XYZ file of C-alpha atoms in Angstrom:
664
model
C -20.632 -125.892 -130.345
C -19.272 -128.943 -128.423
C -17.170 -128.307 -125.431
C -13.957 -130.108 -124.797
C -12.167 -130.412 -121.448
C -8.794 -132.127 -120.988
C -8.561 -135.091 -118.686
C -7.847 -132.594 -115.957
C -7.947 -128.758 -115.542
C -4.759 -126.732 -115.751
C -2.832 -127.115 -112.551
C 0.384 -125.800 -111.103
C 2.807 -128.151 -109.477
C 4.789 -125.971 -107.145
C 6.190 -128.556 -104.739
C 9.900 -128.000 -104.357
C 12.116 -131.153 -104.195
C 14.390 -131.523 -101.170
C 16.899 -133.804 -102.939
C 19.569 -132.923 -105.549
C 18.405 -134.488 -108.780
C 20.250 -135.522 -112.051
C 21.460 -132.562 -114.003
C 20.517 -130.085 -111.287
C 21.657 -128.541 -108.079
C 19.924 -126.502 -105.294
C 21.261 -124.791 -102.223
C 19.026 -125.980 -99.412
C 18.496 -124.096 -96.217
C 16.853 -125.926 -93.283
C 14.532 -128.527 -94.729
C 12.700 -127.557 -97.904
C 13.434 -123.834 -98.050
C 15.064 -123.274 -101.491
C 17.667 -120.507 -101.161
C 19.211 -120.490 -104.659
C 18.797 -122.309 -108.044
C 22.099 -123.070 -109.769
C 20.789 -124.920 -112.852
C 23.082 -124.177 -115.763
C 21.180 -122.221 -118.556
C 17.827 -122.035 -116.641
C 16.071 -118.701 -116.353
C 13.827 -119.973 -113.545
C 14.899 -119.257 -109.905
C 12.983 -121.962 -108.144
C 13.172 -124.879 -110.625
C 14.942 -126.389 -113.594
C 12.164 -125.708 -116.043
C 8.469 -125.622 -116.589
C 5.735 -127.276 -118.616
C 3.479 -124.777 -120.283
C 0.099 -124.829 -121.933
C -0.433 -122.815 -125.105
C -4.208 -122.544 -125.812
C -6.006 -121.466 -128.984
C -9.084 -119.868 -127.227
C -11.215 -120.355 -130.376
C -12.537 -116.830 -130.224
C -13.797 -117.014 -133.725
C -15.456 -120.381 -133.429
C -13.160 -121.948 -136.004
C -12.835 -125.164 -134.034
C -15.365 -127.196 -132.177
C -13.573 -126.420 -128.934
C -10.372 -124.868 -127.558
C -7.099 -126.357 -128.910
C -3.933 -127.002 -126.984
C -0.201 -127.251 -127.314
C 1.926 -128.564 -124.426
C 5.673 -127.803 -124.270
C 8.647 -127.557 -122.005
C 11.163 -124.720 -121.627
C 13.934 -123.423 -119.316
C 13.461 -119.937 -120.885
C 11.101 -117.141 -119.772
C 7.501 -117.802 -120.797
C 7.176 -114.545 -122.753
C 10.241 -115.484 -124.782
C 8.867 -118.991 -125.525
C 5.422 -117.586 -126.503
C 7.036 -115.098 -128.943
C 9.203 -117.964 -130.485
C 5.928 -120.046 -131.109
C 4.296 -117.039 -132.793
C 7.388 -116.261 -134.986
C 8.419 -119.896 -135.774
C 5.425 -122.106 -135.329
C 5.161 -125.823 -136.417
C 3.013 -126.488 -139.369
C -0.205 -127.196 -137.283
C 0.186 -124.084 -135.170
C 1.111 -122.094 -138.208
C -2.337 -122.820 -139.712
C -4.084 -121.804 -136.611
C -2.114 -118.495 -136.428
C -2.584 -117.651 -140.146
C -6.335 -117.689 -140.058
C -6.283 -114.377 -138.150
C -4.100 -112.608 -140.793
C -2.618 -110.204 -138.195
C 0.573 -109.450 -136.313
C 0.262 -110.726 -132.679
C 1.249 -108.591 -129.774
C 1.794 -110.144 -126.367
C 0.367 -108.796 -123.228
C 0.824 -109.893 -119.629
C -2.278 -111.118 -117.834
C -0.756 -112.247 -114.483
C 2.347 -113.813 -112.994
C 3.999 -115.716 -115.816
C 0.690 -115.678 -117.791
C 0.413 -114.047 -121.229
C -1.939 -113.791 -124.130
C -2.118 -112.172 -127.532
C -3.617 -108.696 -127.611
C -7.002 -109.917 -128.961
C -7.178 -112.931 -126.657
C -6.786 -115.388 -129.534
C -3.976 -117.337 -127.906
C -2.733 -117.598 -124.308
C 0.096 -119.375 -122.413
C 0.440 -120.453 -118.891
C 2.580 -122.700 -116.616
C 0.838 -126.109 -115.666
C 3.847 -127.728 -113.955
C 7.378 -127.275 -112.716
C 10.235 -129.698 -112.924
C 13.451 -129.966 -110.934
C 15.542 -132.106 -113.425
C 15.850 -132.777 -117.017
C 14.439 -136.203 -116.629
C 11.434 -134.917 -114.690
C 10.843 -132.205 -117.321
C 10.684 -134.825 -120.072
C 8.499 -137.174 -118.038
C 6.023 -134.303 -117.233
C 5.787 -133.135 -120.855
C 4.896 -136.682 -122.020
C 2.365 -137.036 -119.347
C 0.721 -133.615 -119.992
C 0.610 -134.075 -123.805
C -1.261 -137.342 -123.008
C -3.568 -135.748 -120.600
C -4.604 -132.978 -122.999
C -4.600 -135.355 -125.966
C -2.733 -132.584 -127.917
C -0.459 -134.857 -130.184
C -1.972 -135.043 -133.725
C -0.336 -138.445 -134.258
C -2.795 -139.959 -131.887
C -5.845 -137.719 -132.477
C -6.508 -136.585 -136.059
C -8.930 -136.940 -138.988
C -8.573 -136.387 -142.742
C -10.973 -133.846 -144.399
C -12.563 -134.035 -147.815
C -9.516 -132.383 -149.364
C -7.241 -134.994 -147.950
C -5.675 -132.616 -145.379
C -4.820 -133.633 -141.861
C -6.975 -131.898 -139.213
C -5.909 -132.280 -135.555
C -8.763 -133.056 -133.148
C -7.417 -131.538 -129.843
C -4.076 -129.988 -130.208
C -0.990 -128.924 -132.225
C 1.828 -131.095 -130.845
C 3.508 -132.927 -133.705
C 5.407 -135.264 -131.321
C 4.567 -137.085 -128.043
C 7.087 -135.082 -126.003
C 10.033 -135.822 -123.890
C 12.741 -134.816 -126.405
C 12.178 -138.114 -128.130
C 12.811 -138.701 -131.775
C 9.984 -137.227 -133.820
C 7.582 -139.558 -135.496
C 6.407 -138.437 -138.947
C 3.416 -139.675 -140.882
C 5.300 -140.220 -144.099
C 5.076 -142.302 -147.195
C 2.239 -144.753 -147.630
C 1.418 -144.299 -143.838
C 0.376 -140.716 -144.289
C -3.332 -140.499 -144.914
C -2.769 -137.779 -147.657
C -0.278 -140.149 -149.569
C -1.122 -140.296 -153.188
C -0.804 -143.775 -154.643
C 0.576 -143.722 -158.253
C 1.024 -146.877 -160.437
C 4.827 -146.940 -161.190
C 4.241 -149.002 -164.351
C 1.717 -146.442 -165.747
C 4.003 -143.493 -164.979
C 7.021 -145.415 -166.708
C 4.774 -146.049 -169.773
C 3.804 -142.380 -170.064
C 7.409 -141.265 -169.766
C 8.530 -143.900 -172.308
C 5.966 -142.736 -174.852
C 7.582 -139.286 -174.692
C 4.543 -137.600 -173.087
C 5.357 -133.985 -171.854
C 5.320 -133.104 -168.210
C 1.915 -131.269 -168.339
C 0.373 -134.132 -170.262
C 1.437 -136.535 -167.621
C 0.144 -134.248 -164.855
C -3.203 -134.110 -166.609
C -3.347 -137.807 -167.155
C -2.580 -138.743 -163.543
C -4.163 -135.718 -161.915
C -0.931 -135.165 -159.895
C 1.226 -132.135 -159.546
C 4.701 -131.935 -161.055
C 6.428 -131.901 -157.660
C 4.738 -135.030 -156.517
C 5.521 -136.802 -159.829
C 9.203 -135.816 -159.475
C 9.208 -137.252 -155.901
C 7.750 -140.532 -157.164
C 10.327 -140.748 -159.981
C 13.056 -140.409 -157.458
C 11.290 -142.819 -155.090
C 10.635 -145.512 -157.806
C 13.832 -145.451 -159.817
C 16.293 -142.894 -158.322
C 16.197 -140.574 -161.373
C 16.580 -136.799 -160.875
C 13.471 -135.424 -162.511
C 11.663 -136.010 -165.793
C 14.430 -135.257 -168.214
C 16.786 -137.631 -166.451
C 14.118 -140.272 -166.494
C 13.442 -139.761 -170.267
C 17.259 -140.122 -170.951
C 17.534 -143.242 -168.830
C 14.388 -144.794 -170.420
C 15.444 -143.846 -173.942
C 12.516 -141.662 -174.768
C 14.155 -138.217 -174.771
C 14.286 -137.985 -178.599
C 10.613 -139.018 -178.831
C 9.832 -136.360 -176.194
C 11.695 -133.683 -178.290
C 9.574 -134.678 -181.341
C 6.408 -134.173 -179.419
C 7.678 -130.778 -178.242
C 8.585 -129.679 -181.744
C 5.097 -130.722 -182.992
C 3.449 -128.656 -180.371
C 5.754 -125.775 -181.204
C 4.926 -125.942 -184.904
C 1.132 -126.121 -183.968
C 1.516 -122.960 -181.796
C 3.530 -121.146 -184.712
C 6.438 -120.387 -182.382
C 9.359 -119.185 -184.346
C 12.864 -120.899 -183.980
C 14.315 -117.351 -183.704
C 12.384 -116.713 -180.422
C 13.608 -119.967 -178.996
C 17.116 -119.317 -180.038
C 16.965 -115.872 -178.476
C 15.772 -117.416 -175.196
C 18.546 -120.114 -175.359
C 21.189 -117.325 -175.953
C 20.001 -115.328 -172.883
C 19.891 -118.381 -170.744
C 23.292 -119.416 -171.844
C 24.563 -115.877 -170.650
C 22.913 -116.359 -167.228
C 20.263 -113.629 -167.702
C 17.771 -113.386 -164.784
C 14.063 -114.001 -165.467
C 12.982 -110.270 -165.216
C 15.948 -109.309 -167.696
C 14.711 -112.098 -170.081
C 11.022 -110.816 -170.017
C 12.232 -107.293 -170.697
C 14.410 -108.210 -173.568
C 11.898 -110.513 -175.303
C 8.895 -108.477 -174.268
C 6.800 -111.375 -173.146
C 5.225 -112.464 -169.768
C 6.810 -114.799 -167.290
C 4.184 -117.468 -168.143
C 5.236 -117.345 -171.782
C 8.850 -117.757 -170.785
C 8.015 -121.018 -168.886
C 6.027 -122.270 -171.864
C 9.048 -121.736 -174.158
C 11.227 -123.422 -171.636
C 9.222 -126.597 -172.048
C 9.682 -126.293 -175.960
C 13.465 -126.194 -175.154
C 13.066 -129.404 -173.128
C 13.411 -127.801 -169.655
C 11.059 -127.880 -166.714
C 12.412 -124.912 -164.939
C 15.193 -122.240 -165.142
C 17.531 -124.048 -162.796
C 17.498 -127.070 -165.105
C 18.254 -124.697 -168.081
C 21.154 -123.063 -166.417
C 22.658 -126.363 -165.369
C 22.292 -127.884 -168.872
C 23.803 -124.755 -170.622
C 26.599 -124.393 -168.048
C 25.561 -120.903 -167.191
C 24.923 -121.294 -163.528
C 28.074 -119.363 -162.578
C 27.313 -116.462 -164.866
C 23.715 -116.452 -163.531
C 24.955 -116.183 -159.898
C 27.367 -113.374 -160.816
C 24.554 -111.412 -162.522
C 22.346 -111.874 -159.452
C 24.995 -110.642 -157.101
C 25.743 -107.577 -159.242
C 21.985 -106.846 -159.286
C 21.694 -107.094 -155.481
C 24.694 -104.846 -155.011
C 23.193 -102.253 -157.285
C 19.811 -102.522 -155.467
C 21.600 -101.747 -152.195
C 23.314 -98.619 -153.592
C 22.361 -95.411 -151.723
C 23.096 -91.716 -151.984
C 25.500 -90.517 -154.426
C 26.119 -94.127 -155.609
C 22.743 -94.079 -157.354
C 22.822 -93.000 -161.034
C 19.522 -91.035 -160.452
C 20.696 -89.323 -157.206
C 18.829 -86.106 -156.399
C 20.774 -83.594 -154.209
C 18.856 -81.574 -151.641
C 20.609 -79.250 -149.315
C 20.047 -79.062 -145.606
C 18.568 -75.539 -145.618
C 15.904 -76.462 -148.068
C 14.961 -79.461 -146.003
C 14.852 -77.589 -142.711
C 12.575 -74.822 -144.316
C 10.164 -77.467 -145.602
C 10.044 -79.234 -142.245
C 9.436 -76.004 -140.288
C 6.315 -75.551 -142.388
C 5.087 -78.688 -140.843
C 4.091 -80.198 -144.224
C 3.428 -83.941 -144.768
C 5.823 -85.814 -147.068
C 3.163 -85.673 -149.886
C 2.870 -81.908 -149.510
C 6.659 -81.564 -149.436
C 6.973 -83.500 -152.661
C 4.342 -81.150 -154.344
C 6.201 -78.053 -153.039
C 9.558 -79.338 -154.416
C 7.946 -80.236 -157.843
C 7.053 -76.458 -158.185
C 10.738 -75.854 -158.134
C 11.533 -78.409 -160.775
C 12.726 -81.122 -158.316
C 10.876 -84.278 -158.939
C 11.243 -86.790 -156.095
C 9.212 -89.639 -154.721
C 7.826 -89.687 -151.117
C 9.916 -92.703 -150.123
C 13.093 -91.170 -151.485
C 12.358 -87.843 -149.622
C 11.780 -89.835 -146.392
C 15.038 -91.607 -146.913
C 16.941 -88.374 -147.435
C 15.472 -86.866 -144.173
C 16.426 -89.952 -142.294
C 20.025 -89.838 -143.698
C 20.377 -86.115 -142.953
C 18.810 -86.016 -139.392
C 19.144 -89.691 -138.237
C 15.484 -89.956 -137.512
C 12.432 -90.923 -139.655
C 10.323 -87.906 -140.602
C 7.407 -89.003 -138.276
C 9.847 -89.034 -135.345
C 11.567 -85.910 -136.402
C 8.391 -83.890 -136.364
C 7.838 -85.162 -132.758
C 11.353 -84.139 -131.727
C 10.821 -80.549 -133.255
C 7.270 -79.807 -132.247
C 5.749 -82.214 -129.758
C 8.481 -83.276 -127.262
C 9.507 -79.554 -126.548
C 5.885 -78.832 -125.768
C 5.739 -81.809 -123.233
C 9.032 -80.691 -121.728
C 7.539 -77.239 -121.255
C 4.481 -78.811 -119.385
C 6.729 -80.898 -117.219
C 9.125 -78.097 -116.470
C 12.180 -80.183 -117.318
C 14.329 -80.540 -120.508
C 14.283 -84.246 -121.118
C 14.775 -83.998 -124.901
C 18.338 -82.663 -124.823
C 19.523 -85.679 -122.602
C 17.700 -88.178 -124.857
C 19.373 -86.718 -127.990
C 22.749 -86.732 -126.449
C 22.263 -90.469 -125.539
C 21.172 -91.293 -129.104
C 17.758 -92.779 -128.035
C 15.754 -94.088 -130.980
C 12.496 -92.471 -132.003
C 10.168 -95.164 -130.732
C 11.978 -95.288 -127.413
C 11.564 -91.469 -127.139
C 7.875 -91.769 -127.716
C 7.560 -94.456 -125.110
C 9.726 -92.373 -122.619
C 7.404 -89.353 -122.996
C 4.186 -91.544 -122.708
C 5.503 -92.875 -119.476
C 6.323 -89.390 -118.184
C 2.858 -88.170 -119.002
C 1.222 -91.160 -117.393
C 3.388 -90.677 -114.325
C 2.103 -87.201 -113.883
C -1.490 -88.471 -113.961
C -2.458 -87.460 -117.522
C -5.542 -89.239 -118.942
C -5.504 -91.050 -122.136
C -7.253 -88.228 -123.998
C -4.850 -85.623 -122.623
C -1.830 -87.774 -123.839
C -3.424 -87.989 -127.313
C -3.876 -84.265 -127.212
C -0.205 -83.679 -126.473
C 0.743 -85.980 -129.404
C -1.824 -84.199 -131.736
C -3.684 -87.431 -132.579
C -7.211 -88.753 -132.072
C -6.066 -91.925 -130.264
C -2.888 -93.432 -128.849
C -3.969 -97.047 -129.587
C -1.345 -97.447 -132.244
C 1.461 -96.698 -129.810
C -0.085 -98.919 -127.210
C -0.225 -101.789 -129.697
C 3.351 -101.121 -130.700
C 4.632 -101.395 -127.120
C 2.309 -104.347 -126.492
C 0.919 -102.587 -123.287
C -2.493 -100.928 -122.816
C -2.981 -97.626 -121.143
C -4.410 -99.345 -118.002
C -1.203 -101.511 -117.754
C 1.069 -98.512 -118.232
C -0.862 -96.534 -115.534
C -0.524 -99.490 -113.130
C 3.261 -99.449 -113.682
C 4.162 -95.776 -113.985
C 1.347 -93.918 -111.962
C 0.155 -96.266 -109.270
C 3.282 -98.314 -108.546
C 5.468 -95.269 -107.414
C 2.648 -93.987 -105.276
C 2.136 -97.368 -103.637
C 5.977 -97.475 -102.827
C 5.688 -94.005 -101.398
C 2.668 -94.976 -99.336
C 4.415 -97.961 -97.920
C 7.433 -95.810 -96.887
C 4.934 -93.487 -95.088
C 3.599 -96.400 -93.021
C 0.688 -97.914 -95.077
C 0.325 -101.595 -94.278
C -3.065 -102.719 -95.545
C -4.993 -102.440 -98.810
C -7.346 -100.019 -97.069
C -4.304 -97.645 -96.242
C -3.140 -97.861 -99.837
C -6.709 -97.090 -101.148
C -6.739 -93.983 -98.959
C -3.311 -92.786 -100.372
C -4.056 -93.418 -103.974
C -6.337 -91.132 -106.125
C -9.509 -92.829 -107.425
C -8.278 -96.264 -106.289
C -10.851 -98.650 -104.668
C -10.141 -101.797 -102.730
C -10.340 -104.159 -105.716
C -8.359 -101.797 -107.936
C -5.475 -101.747 -105.417
C -5.548 -105.660 -105.398
C -5.265 -105.576 -109.235
C -2.394 -103.087 -109.111
C -0.501 -105.155 -106.608
C -1.186 -108.379 -108.732
C 0.057 -106.713 -111.820
C 3.284 -105.127 -110.521
C 4.324 -107.883 -108.067
C 2.479 -110.873 -109.474
C 5.487 -113.231 -109.194
C 6.071 -112.438 -105.632
C 2.377 -112.746 -104.917
C 2.277 -116.246 -106.442
C 5.175 -117.284 -104.259
C 3.084 -116.238 -101.205
C 0.092 -118.264 -102.538
C -1.834 -115.109 -103.408
C -1.781 -113.879 -99.802
C -1.907 -110.013 -100.130
C -1.076 -109.484 -96.449
C 2.200 -111.404 -96.732
C 3.043 -109.609 -99.914
C 2.491 -106.185 -98.227
C 4.699 -107.086 -95.459
C 7.431 -108.060 -97.794
C 7.071 -104.732 -99.715
C 7.058 -102.884 -96.474
C 10.438 -104.439 -95.609
C 11.812 -103.700 -99.063
C 10.777 -100.122 -99.313
C 10.628 -98.900 -95.694
C 12.465 -101.110 -93.105
C 15.588 -102.129 -95.091
C 16.399 -98.600 -96.297
C 16.095 -97.426 -92.707
C 18.511 -100.165 -91.394
C 20.944 -99.302 -94.211
C 20.838 -95.633 -93.321
C 21.630 -96.538 -89.611
C 24.519 -98.746 -90.663
C 25.714 -96.481 -93.459
C 25.682 -99.425 -95.987
C 24.076 -99.969 -99.394
C 23.671 -103.661 -100.046
C 19.878 -103.980 -100.707
C 20.131 -103.071 -104.411
C 22.959 -105.569 -104.990
C 20.974 -108.350 -103.313
C 17.777 -107.560 -105.206
C 19.723 -107.555 -108.552
C 21.244 -110.923 -107.602
C 18.135 -112.661 -106.196
C 14.483 -112.564 -107.309
C 12.819 -114.672 -104.781
C 11.401 -112.640 -101.710
C 12.771 -115.419 -99.391
C 16.254 -115.092 -100.907
C 16.222 -111.319 -100.584
C 15.113 -111.387 -97.068
C 17.563 -114.093 -96.004
C 20.591 -112.576 -97.563
C 19.730 -109.074 -96.275
C 19.233 -110.225 -92.673
C 22.435 -112.354 -92.834
C 24.391 -109.321 -94.021
C 23.148 -106.929 -91.342
C 23.539 -109.450 -88.558
C 27.242 -109.462 -89.263
C 27.213 -106.016 -87.544
C 26.225 -107.846 -84.265
C 22.847 -106.071 -84.125
C 20.576 -106.839 -81.104
C 17.328 -108.572 -81.453
C 15.415 -105.505 -80.090
C 17.104 -103.276 -82.763
C 16.003 -105.536 -85.648
C 12.469 -105.906 -84.306
C 12.112 -102.115 -83.910
C 13.330 -101.384 -87.396
C 11.013 -103.995 -88.904
C 8.233 -102.724 -86.877
C 7.362 -106.227 -85.603
C 5.969 -107.394 -82.215
C 7.188 -110.544 -80.554
C 4.854 -112.991 -82.299
C 5.284 -111.365 -85.698
C 8.964 -111.402 -85.431
C 9.023 -115.035 -84.403
C 6.936 -115.803 -87.533
C 9.513 -113.853 -89.674
C 12.279 -115.936 -88.192
C 10.343 -119.112 -88.969
C 9.635 -117.877 -92.546
C 13.535 -117.501 -92.924
C 13.792 -121.205 -92.079
C 14.876 -121.082 -88.330
C 13.022 -122.341 -85.322
C 14.248 -119.369 -83.094
C 16.294 -116.326 -83.163
C 19.285 -117.971 -81.494
C 19.739 -120.387 -84.440
C 19.377 -117.516 -86.944
C 22.109 -115.635 -84.958
C 24.369 -118.710 -84.993
C 23.884 -119.058 -88.763
C 24.180 -115.423 -89.750
C 26.547 -113.971 -87.222
C 28.716 -116.467 -85.296
C 29.288 -118.892 -88.219
C 30.291 -116.053 -90.564
C 32.567 -114.367 -87.987
C 34.265 -117.698 -86.827
C 35.070 -118.611 -90.423
C 36.317 -115.024 -91.075
C 38.551 -115.271 -87.998
C 40.033 -118.536 -89.197
C 40.724 -117.143 -92.648
C 42.472 -114.147 -90.958
C 44.913 -116.336 -89.156
C 43.177 -117.409 -85.881
C 44.560 -120.861 -84.774
C 42.843 -121.290 -81.413
C 39.716 -120.633 -79.529
C 41.523 -117.795 -77.763
C 42.444 -116.112 -81.087
C 38.830 -116.429 -82.250
C 37.621 -115.058 -78.920
C 39.806 -112.013 -79.294
C 38.670 -111.502 -82.913
C 34.996 -111.687 -82.040
C 35.278 -109.762 -78.681
C 33.488 -112.547 -77.054
C 34.321 -114.712 -74.060
C 35.887 -118.122 -74.409
C 32.875 -120.043 -73.116
C 30.547 -118.269 -75.549
C 32.823 -118.965 -78.515
C 33.230 -122.606 -77.505
C 29.468 -122.996 -77.094
C 28.788 -121.415 -80.530
C 31.319 -123.686 -82.255
C 29.667 -126.757 -80.678
C 26.145 -125.640 -81.700
C 26.937 -124.613 -85.272
C 28.976 -127.796 -86.104
C 26.995 -130.132 -83.758
C 27.112 -132.999 -86.235
C 30.900 -132.989 -86.367
C 31.150 -132.424 -82.560
C 29.060 -135.602 -82.119
C 31.898 -137.540 -83.912
C 34.986 -135.672 -82.575
C 36.376 -134.038 -79.531
C 36.337 -130.205 -79.387
C 40.023 -129.876 -80.122
C 39.769 -132.256 -83.057
C 36.804 -130.330 -84.346
C 38.634 -127.088 -84.242
C 41.614 -128.483 -86.143
C 39.132 -129.707 -88.814
C 37.542 -126.234 -89.155
C 41.017 -124.565 -89.383
C 42.040 -126.929 -92.089
C 38.739 -126.527 -93.923
C 38.446 -122.793 -94.031
C 42.062 -121.527 -93.687
């Protein structure tokens, strides 16, 4: 098998832009520290959008090498991956269909996903900070990976297009799509227009023309439209004056086949009344293929043409609508409705019989009902499918008894669906430390693999999230600060396993820190230990609000520190609560984007309080001094430092007037 490598390996462009670009806006804090992304419609916090690489990993050796698709998106990567699987282009559709399976998506890292069997994967290869840059990068990466079939393809022996390196059907950049159509398409079938006209003029039937030219009816109809603008064969025959000759040939074939006029008249009558195909086959007691053969004897290529010619299209549509309405009828609306009382159903369910056994039991009492119908009746009566109802009655109470809490009652009151209940109890059992075999035993099955596939998460991933993650958080609250500390606190967790757990649960934060585990642990320690202690001391609750609003660790740290500094906390207090020494605290201040603590204090305390004082009616330095409970010199000095650019241009009194006008 030949190997293929793109012109460069996958790479991630994470360099933030310091300037506001077209179609975008950033809030910048001190140099290149991005505090907030306000791109309209974008789901990315640190950029406008991303360029991603979707890879066919060639696990079955179908291709000569891996195949690629390069795209752009401002949506989440999992959402975009699912969209490609559900609505692929025609090239990607062929690649997906060869596996003949439903694809489940699993997460493999920070913004990295793959299908459950590893057939396809998706990852970010570049980030963009404007619409123009996103288009430019997409064009560039499609060129680098040679993934556009317009530039790299071959035609196989069947005349089908085969892409060489990838599945892109355009060259990127939201440009107008270029199609290989008409004579430029390598699969285009060239037909002699004069020869086709001659065959139609001689009254040849459609199947005779197909056989003569070796081309399908749909292709011939397209050529008729392309050459002369006629709508199909019959229109061409009428326009070329060969329709009567065609009818004679059809009648000759009919007489040869000994088809009776009565049969054709019956078919014509049913068509004129708008009967549907399955109704016609039932009434005439013939196959669908025979009906289409008879249609040709009547001079029609298909049913639609017959309905149009006989002016029965409206009647046909009404019959279709009536049929669909009848097929949607349920319960007592059905003419063959079977009534089963609730007591009978409950008695059967309590016996813990399967649907098949229940049907057999009912048949003994003279009630003949199909399994599907019985399942529908159970769902209508109890609001849950039978498979979930048995779990609600027999399995979930057993798990509640093991856990010592009644979760089922609350779930039923909330109207939680059956699958969500199953997932909820699986999470509970995993959180208590149950093994995969123990969970299967509680659910009375040999394996839980069906449910893991249904939820697109393996047992290992669920254990990382619901068993290890809460214990890591608790360990951090108790003072753990290194991987070694966490490994000691966690049951059966070695050094490398702890790294994998951290990478899975906080992969996005870890990628922002460049994979530095030590920095990630410091951030997590602040989130789960230091900040809650500070909130308890100040009797406030802002961390949850900040974390719901911001996703970047820098944003969370910056806004939390800004909020608590409004309480005029001392440097020593903050250092003590964070558990930092002098050097570590200085590094933290630098990380927030400030050269020293004084500048951080100016930005987060003095500036906020001075603006607040002006908004509350302060019109002079003396008023601001009283509001802040600070001396006049310290207030004047703070105003000069914070608005030093304006102070360079104006006198202090003029600057104060400008600030009052700006913020009041």
